[in-house]
Short mmCIF file of C-alpha atoms in Angstrom, two decimals:
data_model
loop_
_atom_site.label_atom_id
_atom_site.label_comp_id
_atom_site.label_asym_id
_atom_site.label_seq_id
_atom_site.Cartn_x
_atom_site.Cartn_y
_atom_site.Cartn_z
CA MET A 76 7.93 12.14 -20.82
CA SER A 77 11.29 12.94 -19.22
CA ALA A 78 13.54 15.92 -18.68
CA LEU A 79 16.70 13.78 -18.68
CA GLY A 80 18.19 15.72 -21.57
CA CYS A 81 19.13 18.74 -19.46
CA VAL A 82 21.40 16.59 -17.25
CA SER A 83 24.04 16.24 -19.95
CA ALA A 84 24.73 19.96 -19.68
CA ILE A 85 25.90 19.50 -16.08
CA PHE A 86 28.69 17.05 -17.00
CA PRO A 87 29.90 18.32 -20.40
CA GLN A 88 33.17 17.32 -22.04
CA LYS A 89 33.89 21.03 -22.37
CA PRO A 90 32.00 23.95 -20.80
CA PRO A 91 29.23 24.94 -23.23
CA ARG A 92 29.11 28.57 -24.26
CA THR A 93 25.49 28.91 -23.14
CA MET A 94 25.82 27.13 -19.80
CA PRO A 95 26.90 29.33 -16.86
CA GLN A 96 29.14 27.69 -14.31
CA ASP A 97 26.93 27.86 -11.24
CA PRO A 98 28.52 26.70 -7.95
CA ILE A 99 25.12 26.16 -6.31
CA LEU A 100 23.90 23.97 -9.17
CA ILE A 101 27.12 21.99 -9.27
CA ARG A 102 27.06 21.39 -5.50
CA PHE A 103 23.42 20.33 -5.70
CA VAL A 104 24.13 17.83 -8.48
CA TYR A 105 27.26 16.33 -6.94
CA GLY A 106 25.66 16.24 -3.50
CA THR A 107 22.73 14.31 -4.95
CA MET A 108 25.09 11.95 -6.75
CA LEU A 109 27.00 11.22 -3.53
CA THR A 110 23.78 10.66 -1.59
CA SER A 111 22.54 8.32 -4.32
CA ALA A 112 25.84 6.40 -4.33
CA ALA A 113 25.76 5.96 -0.55
CA LEU A 114 22.15 4.78 -0.66
CA CYS A 115 22.93 2.35 -3.49
CA LEU A 116 25.77 0.82 -1.48
CA TYR A 117 23.52 0.46 1.56
CA LEU A 118 20.70 -1.15 -0.47
CA LEU A 119 23.20 -3.49 -2.09
CA SER A 120 24.39 -4.64 1.34
CA VAL A 121 20.77 -5.26 2.34
CA ALA A 122 20.00 -7.11 -0.92
CA LEU A 123 22.85 -9.55 -0.25
CA ARG A 124 21.05 -10.65 2.93
CA ARG A 125 17.36 -10.44 2.02
CA PRO A 126 14.93 -9.01 -0.54
CA LEU A 127 14.77 -5.22 -0.50
CA LEU A 128 10.97 -5.29 -0.42
CA SER A 129 8.60 -7.92 0.86
CA TYR A 130 6.53 -9.55 -1.86
CA GLU A 131 2.82 -8.75 -1.78
CA ALA A 132 0.84 -11.17 -3.93
CA ARG A 133 -2.59 -10.46 -5.39
CA ARG A 134 -5.11 -11.96 -7.77
CA PRO A 135 -4.50 -11.54 -11.54
CA VAL A 136 -5.70 -8.30 -13.06
CA PRO A 137 -9.12 -8.69 -14.70
CA TRP A 138 -8.21 -7.16 -18.07
CA ASN A 139 -6.80 -9.07 -21.02
CA ALA A 140 -4.42 -8.24 -23.88
CA ILE A 141 -6.30 -4.98 -24.45
CA ALA A 142 -3.67 -3.60 -22.06
CA MET A 143 -1.33 -3.57 -25.06
CA PHE A 144 -3.42 -0.89 -26.78
CA PRO A 145 -2.26 2.09 -24.63
CA ILE A 146 1.36 0.89 -24.99
CA ALA A 147 0.89 0.73 -28.74
CA LEU A 148 -0.40 4.32 -28.71
CA TYR A 149 2.70 5.46 -26.86
CA LEU A 150 5.02 3.68 -29.29
CA ILE A 151 3.11 4.91 -32.35
CA SER A 152 3.23 8.51 -31.10
CA THR A 153 6.97 8.11 -30.48
CA ALA A 154 7.51 6.74 -33.99
CA ALA A 155 5.47 9.61 -35.46
CA SER A 156 7.52 12.17 -33.52
CA VAL A 157 10.82 10.63 -34.62
CA TRP A 158 9.64 10.49 -38.24
CA HIS A 159 8.54 14.13 -38.11
CA THR A 160 11.93 15.16 -36.73
CA LEU A 161 13.94 13.15 -39.27
CA SER A 162 11.84 14.29 -42.23
CA ALA A 163 12.04 17.99 -41.31
CA THR A 164 14.12 19.90 -43.84
CA SER A 165 14.75 22.88 -41.57
CA GLU A 166 14.64 23.93 -37.95
CA PRO A 167 11.12 24.90 -36.82
CA PRO A 168 10.75 28.58 -35.93
CA PRO A 169 11.02 29.40 -32.21
CA LEU A 170 7.70 29.51 -30.41
CA LYS A 171 6.49 32.60 -28.62
CA PRO A 172 5.75 32.30 -24.88
CA ASP A 173 1.98 32.28 -25.42
CA GLU A 174 2.38 29.54 -28.05
CA VAL A 175 4.49 27.50 -25.62
CA ILE A 176 1.81 27.89 -22.93
CA PHE A 177 -0.89 26.77 -25.34
CA SER A 178 1.19 23.76 -26.41
CA LEU A 179 1.90 22.69 -22.82
CA VAL A 180 -1.77 22.95 -21.85
CA GLY A 181 -2.57 20.84 -24.90
CA VAL A 182 -0.04 18.19 -23.85
CA ILE A 183 -1.47 18.03 -20.33
CA VAL A 184 -5.07 17.72 -21.52
CA GLN A 185 -4.17 15.21 -24.22
CA GLN A 186 -2.21 12.94 -21.86
CA LEU A 187 -4.89 12.94 -19.17
CA LEU A 188 -7.79 12.44 -21.57
CA ILE A 189 -6.20 9.74 -23.70
CA PHE A 190 -4.20 7.66 -21.25
CA GLY A 191 -6.09 8.48 -18.08
CA GLY A 192 -9.35 7.96 -19.97
CA LEU A 193 -8.19 4.66 -21.44
CA THR A 194 -7.19 3.39 -18.00
CA ALA A 195 -10.56 4.38 -16.53
CA ALA A 196 -12.42 2.78 -19.45
CA ILE A 197 -10.50 -0.50 -19.11
CA ALA A 198 -11.08 -0.55 -15.34
CA PHE A 199 -14.81 0.01 -15.81
CA ALA A 200 -15.18 -2.47 -18.68
CA PHE A 201 -13.50 -5.29 -16.76
CA GLY A 202 -14.97 -4.50 -13.34
CA ALA A 203 -11.60 -3.76 -11.75
CA SER A 204 -11.54 -3.33 -8.00
CA TRP A 205 -9.67 -0.77 -5.93
CA ARG A 206 -6.83 -3.26 -5.42
CA ASP A 207 -6.80 -4.30 -9.09
CA MET A 208 -6.01 -0.66 -9.91
CA GLY A 209 -2.87 -0.78 -7.79
CA LEU A 210 -4.24 1.41 -5.02
CA PRO A 211 -3.44 0.80 -1.34
CA PRO A 212 -5.99 -1.07 0.79
CA SER A 213 -6.14 1.84 3.24
CA PHE A 214 -4.94 5.43 3.58
CA THR A 215 -2.50 4.33 6.28
CA ARG A 216 -0.41 2.57 3.59
CA ILE A 217 0.10 5.77 1.56
CA PRO A 218 2.96 7.24 3.67
CA ARG A 219 4.84 3.93 3.42
CA ASP A 220 4.32 3.82 -0.34
CA ILE A 221 5.57 7.39 -0.65
CA ALA A 222 8.66 6.52 1.39
CA ILE A 223 9.35 3.46 -0.79
CA GLY A 224 9.10 5.55 -3.95
CA ALA A 225 11.31 8.32 -2.56
CA ILE A 226 14.07 5.91 -1.50
CA ALA A 227 13.97 4.10 -4.85
CA SER A 228 14.12 7.39 -6.75
CA VAL A 229 17.16 8.72 -4.86
CA ALA A 230 18.96 5.40 -5.32
CA ALA A 231 18.23 5.39 -9.06
CA LEU A 232 19.16 9.03 -9.68
CA GLY A 233 22.93 8.61 -9.54
CA PRO A 234 23.39 5.56 -11.80
CA VAL A 235 20.73 6.61 -14.33
CA LEU A 236 21.85 10.24 -14.65
CA LEU A 237 25.54 9.36 -14.84
CA LEU A 238 24.78 6.86 -17.59
CA GLN A 239 22.74 9.53 -19.38
CA ALA A 240 25.57 12.08 -19.12
CA PHE A 241 28.17 9.56 -20.30
CA LEU A 242 26.12 8.51 -23.33
CA ALA A 243 25.24 12.12 -24.18
CA ASN A 244 28.90 13.13 -24.21
CA LEU A 245 29.82 9.97 -26.10
CA MET A 246 27.30 10.92 -28.78
CA GLY A 247 28.42 14.54 -28.81
CA MET A 248 25.14 15.80 -27.35
CA GLY A 249 26.50 17.44 -24.21
CA GLU A 250 25.59 20.96 -25.24
CA LYS A 251 22.12 20.50 -26.59
CA SER A 252 19.16 18.33 -25.74
CA GLY A 253 16.90 16.98 -28.42
CA HIS A 254 13.98 16.59 -26.05
CA PRO A 255 11.03 18.60 -27.43
CA LEU A 256 9.91 19.68 -23.96
CA ILE A 257 13.28 21.25 -23.18
CA GLN A 258 13.35 22.96 -26.57
CA MET A 259 9.82 24.22 -25.99
CA VAL A 260 10.66 25.64 -22.56
CA SER A 261 13.85 27.20 -23.96
CA HIS A 262 11.74 29.02 -26.54
CA GLY A 263 9.45 30.26 -23.81
CA GLY A 264 12.35 31.69 -21.82
CA PRO A 265 12.36 32.14 -18.02
CA ASN A 266 8.59 32.54 -17.92
CA ALA A 267 6.97 31.47 -14.63
CA ILE A 268 3.79 30.23 -16.34
CA VAL A 269 5.77 28.24 -18.91
CA MET A 270 8.03 26.68 -16.26
CA GLY A 271 5.05 25.96 -13.99
CA LEU A 272 3.14 24.18 -16.75
CA ALA A 273 6.28 22.28 -17.79
CA THR A 274 6.78 21.16 -14.19
CA ILE A 275 3.17 19.98 -13.95
CA THR A 276 3.60 18.10 -17.22
CA VAL A 277 6.81 16.34 -16.20
CA VAL A 278 6.36 15.89 -12.45
CA VAL A 279 2.62 15.18 -12.22
CA VAL A 280 1.02 14.23 -15.53
CA ALA A 281 3.80 12.10 -17.02
CA PRO A 282 4.39 9.90 -13.92
CA ILE A 283 0.66 9.31 -13.46
CA CYS A 284 -0.09 8.45 -17.11
CA GLU A 285 3.08 6.46 -17.78
CA GLU A 286 2.87 4.40 -14.60
CA LEU A 287 -0.79 3.61 -15.24
CA VAL A 288 0.02 2.44 -18.77
CA PHE A 289 3.43 0.79 -18.43
CA ARG A 290 3.21 -0.67 -14.95
CA LEU A 291 -0.44 -1.07 -13.94
CA LEU A 292 -2.04 -2.06 -17.25
CA PHE A 293 0.83 -3.57 -19.23
CA GLN A 294 3.07 -5.13 -16.56
CA GLY A 295 0.01 -6.26 -14.62
CA TRP A 296 -1.31 -8.09 -17.69
CA LEU A 297 2.14 -9.56 -18.42
CA GLU A 298 2.24 -11.02 -14.91
CA LYS A 299 -1.19 -12.54 -15.48
CA TRP A 300 -0.03 -14.00 -18.81
CA GLU A 301 3.14 -15.40 -17.21
CA ASP A 302 1.21 -17.12 -14.41
CA ALA A 303 -1.25 -18.59 -16.92
CA THR A 304 1.59 -19.80 -19.14
CA LEU A 305 3.36 -21.45 -16.22
CA GLY A 306 0.16 -23.04 -14.87
CA ARG A 307 -0.04 -20.91 -11.76
CA ARG A 308 -3.04 -19.14 -10.37
CA VAL A 309 -3.78 -16.79 -7.49
CA ALA A 310 -6.39 -17.76 -4.94
CA PRO A 311 -8.06 -15.00 -2.92
CA ALA A 312 -7.92 -15.17 0.86
CA SER A 313 -10.79 -14.09 3.06
CA GLU A 314 -11.74 -10.43 3.19
CA SER A 315 -10.83 -10.45 6.88
CA LEU A 316 -7.18 -10.78 5.85
CA ASP A 317 -7.18 -7.32 4.28
CA SER A 318 -8.12 -8.75 0.88
CA GLU A 319 -4.57 -10.08 0.33
CA HIS A 320 -4.12 -12.81 -2.27
CA TYR A 321 -1.71 -15.69 -2.27
CA LEU A 322 0.12 -17.37 -5.10
CA LEU A 323 -0.19 -21.13 -5.50
CA ASP A 324 1.93 -23.53 -7.52
CA ALA A 325 0.14 -25.55 -10.21
CA GLU A 326 0.59 -28.77 -8.22
CA ASN A 327 -1.17 -27.21 -5.22
CA VAL A 328 -4.19 -25.91 -7.13
CA ALA A 329 -6.32 -29.01 -6.57
CA ALA A 330 -5.51 -29.17 -2.87
CA SER A 331 -6.09 -25.46 -2.37
CA THR A 332 -9.62 -25.67 -3.74
CA ALA A 333 -10.62 -28.38 -1.29
CA PRO A 334 -13.08 -27.19 1.38
CA SER A 335 -10.63 -27.98 4.20
CA ALA A 336 -7.65 -26.29 2.58
CA GLU A 337 -6.08 -23.41 4.48
CA LEU A 338 -4.38 -20.82 2.28
CA GLN A 339 -1.00 -19.62 3.49
CA PRO A 340 0.64 -16.31 2.60
CA SER A 341 3.40 -16.53 0.01
CA THR A 342 6.33 -14.36 1.09
CA GLU A 343 8.04 -14.81 -2.29
CA PRO A 344 6.87 -15.77 -5.80
CA LEU A 345 7.23 -19.52 -6.21
CA GLY A 346 9.59 -21.05 -8.73
CA ARG A 347 11.09 -19.65 -11.89
CA GLY A 348 9.38 -17.57 -14.53
CA ILE A 349 9.57 -17.27 -18.31
CA ALA A 350 12.97 -18.08 -19.86
CA GLY A 351 14.29 -19.24 -16.48
CA LEU A 352 14.19 -15.73 -15.06
CA PRO A 353 13.10 -15.15 -11.47
CA HIS A 354 9.32 -15.07 -11.33
CA GLY A 355 7.99 -11.69 -12.45
CA TRP A 356 11.19 -10.47 -14.08
CA PHE A 357 10.02 -11.23 -17.60
CA SER A 358 7.22 -8.70 -17.18
CA ILE A 359 9.62 -6.20 -15.59
CA LEU A 360 12.05 -6.49 -18.51
CA VAL A 361 9.40 -6.20 -21.23
CA SER A 362 7.71 -3.19 -19.64
CA ALA A 363 11.12 -1.52 -19.08
CA ILE A 364 12.10 -2.10 -22.72
CA CYS A 365 8.85 -0.54 -23.92
CA PHE A 366 9.33 2.33 -21.46
CA GLY A 367 12.75 3.04 -22.94
CA ILE A 368 11.58 2.70 -26.56
CA ALA A 369 8.74 5.15 -25.86
CA HIS A 370 11.41 7.83 -25.25
CA THR A 371 13.28 7.22 -28.50
CA GLY A 372 14.28 10.28 -30.46
CA TYR A 373 15.66 12.36 -27.58
CA GLY A 374 19.30 11.29 -27.85
CA PRO A 375 20.50 8.41 -25.64
CA GLU A 376 17.55 8.59 -23.21
CA PRO A 377 16.07 5.13 -24.04
CA ILE A 378 19.08 3.36 -22.50
CA PRO A 379 19.17 5.05 -19.08
CA LEU A 380 15.36 5.12 -18.98
CA PHE A 381 15.35 1.36 -19.54
CA PHE A 382 17.27 1.03 -16.26
CA LEU A 383 14.88 3.44 -14.55
CA GLY A 384 12.06 1.25 -15.92
CA LEU A 385 13.66 -1.77 -14.22
CA VAL A 386 13.53 0.04 -10.87
CA LEU A 387 9.91 1.12 -11.38
CA GLY A 388 8.96 -2.37 -12.56
CA TYR A 389 10.58 -3.93 -9.51
CA LEU A 390 8.61 -1.64 -7.20
CA PHE A 391 5.37 -2.66 -8.89
CA GLN A 392 6.22 -6.38 -8.96
CA ARG A 393 6.95 -6.40 -5.23
CA THR A 394 4.09 -4.18 -4.00
CA HIS A 395 1.56 -4.43 -6.85
CA ARG A 396 0.71 -0.79 -6.17
CA VAL A 397 1.26 2.21 -8.42
CA VAL A 398 1.79 4.86 -5.74
CA PRO A 399 5.46 3.88 -5.10
CA CYS A 400 6.09 3.86 -8.86
CA MET A 401 4.44 7.25 -9.41
CA VAL A 402 6.31 8.82 -6.50
CA ALA A 403 9.68 7.46 -7.67
CA HIS A 404 9.01 8.60 -11.23
CA ALA A 405 7.84 12.04 -10.07
CA ILE A 406 10.86 12.68 -7.82
CA PHE A 407 13.22 11.56 -10.56
CA ASN A 408 11.63 14.01 -13.00
CA LEU A 409 11.49 16.74 -10.33
CA PHE A 410 15.26 16.57 -9.95
CA THR A 411 15.83 17.19 -13.62
CA MET A 412 13.21 19.96 -13.66
CA VAL A 413 15.04 21.71 -10.80
CA LEU A 414 18.15 21.64 -12.98
CA LEU A 415 16.20 23.03 -15.91
CA TRP A 416 14.69 25.81 -13.78
CA ARG A 417 18.13 26.83 -12.53
CA MET A 418 19.78 26.69 -15.96
CA MET A 419 16.98 28.67 -17.60
CA TYR A 420 17.19 31.51 -15.12
CA LEU A 421 20.98 31.58 -15.08
CA GLY A 422 21.21 31.64 -18.84
CA ASN A 423 18.91 34.62 -19.23
#
């Protein structure tokens, strides 16, 4: 779930009748864009010299292709929503504030029960460990993961939102968002309870559920499938080495299993991956494509969200932890919710 749709109102081809020209909002948006551009240039200069993030290998996730089931649910629900919208013969009547509150609570409960419950069930059924679930080995890693997610989010904001605004104006959608959440909040008006629940939905629930499904379960399984297809495996190091795991090429498997073999850390994935891509990028691309498709029906959002999915997928592929992905996703959505808050209260 994303609030990207409200961004197109900030960069319209012509000032919309319902959008007040707010100097504070405009300064906030352009200041964020400039900060994002500067950070992107800096990260690009770093990437030309070395990888942006060190690669942290781990053993394959224990689950199998059942990881595709939650993704399928997301895509089916998206298809059902698009079909419902296209088959509607008239505009639905505006919801009252109490109806909006009830609907938002329902969305929160549904997302947590279905996708959070599915993740927990898969983890239990396959005996997943703390590390298999993409969690840090210790609490001391959490601040670093938060910092990684925050930096990635700020860097992604500018390019993704500018692409969204450009496509929205190109499609003539600069004055109105088709995203159901934004329409729902608009019906509820500047109601603190409505906006609070919407913020929880977009900034907390959506990043948690979507990163568990798209990155942890699905991308994690795709990485396992890629290694199996290419004849690679991951051999666990001793527990004294912080339970890290190291990737071995197929030709080294026999030697690594010998009693005298000493496993060495792999600072980078070895060799090429599927279709000649760098190792791990096939899983990043597929999960990002599904992430974009899951947001079909809200205007041009699938395209910019595909690029956001690439950033989130890269974070997961390098760290194999979900905290950086959740933080980056949450901050990205928080930015657009701040815009929505401001626009709602200015327009009423």
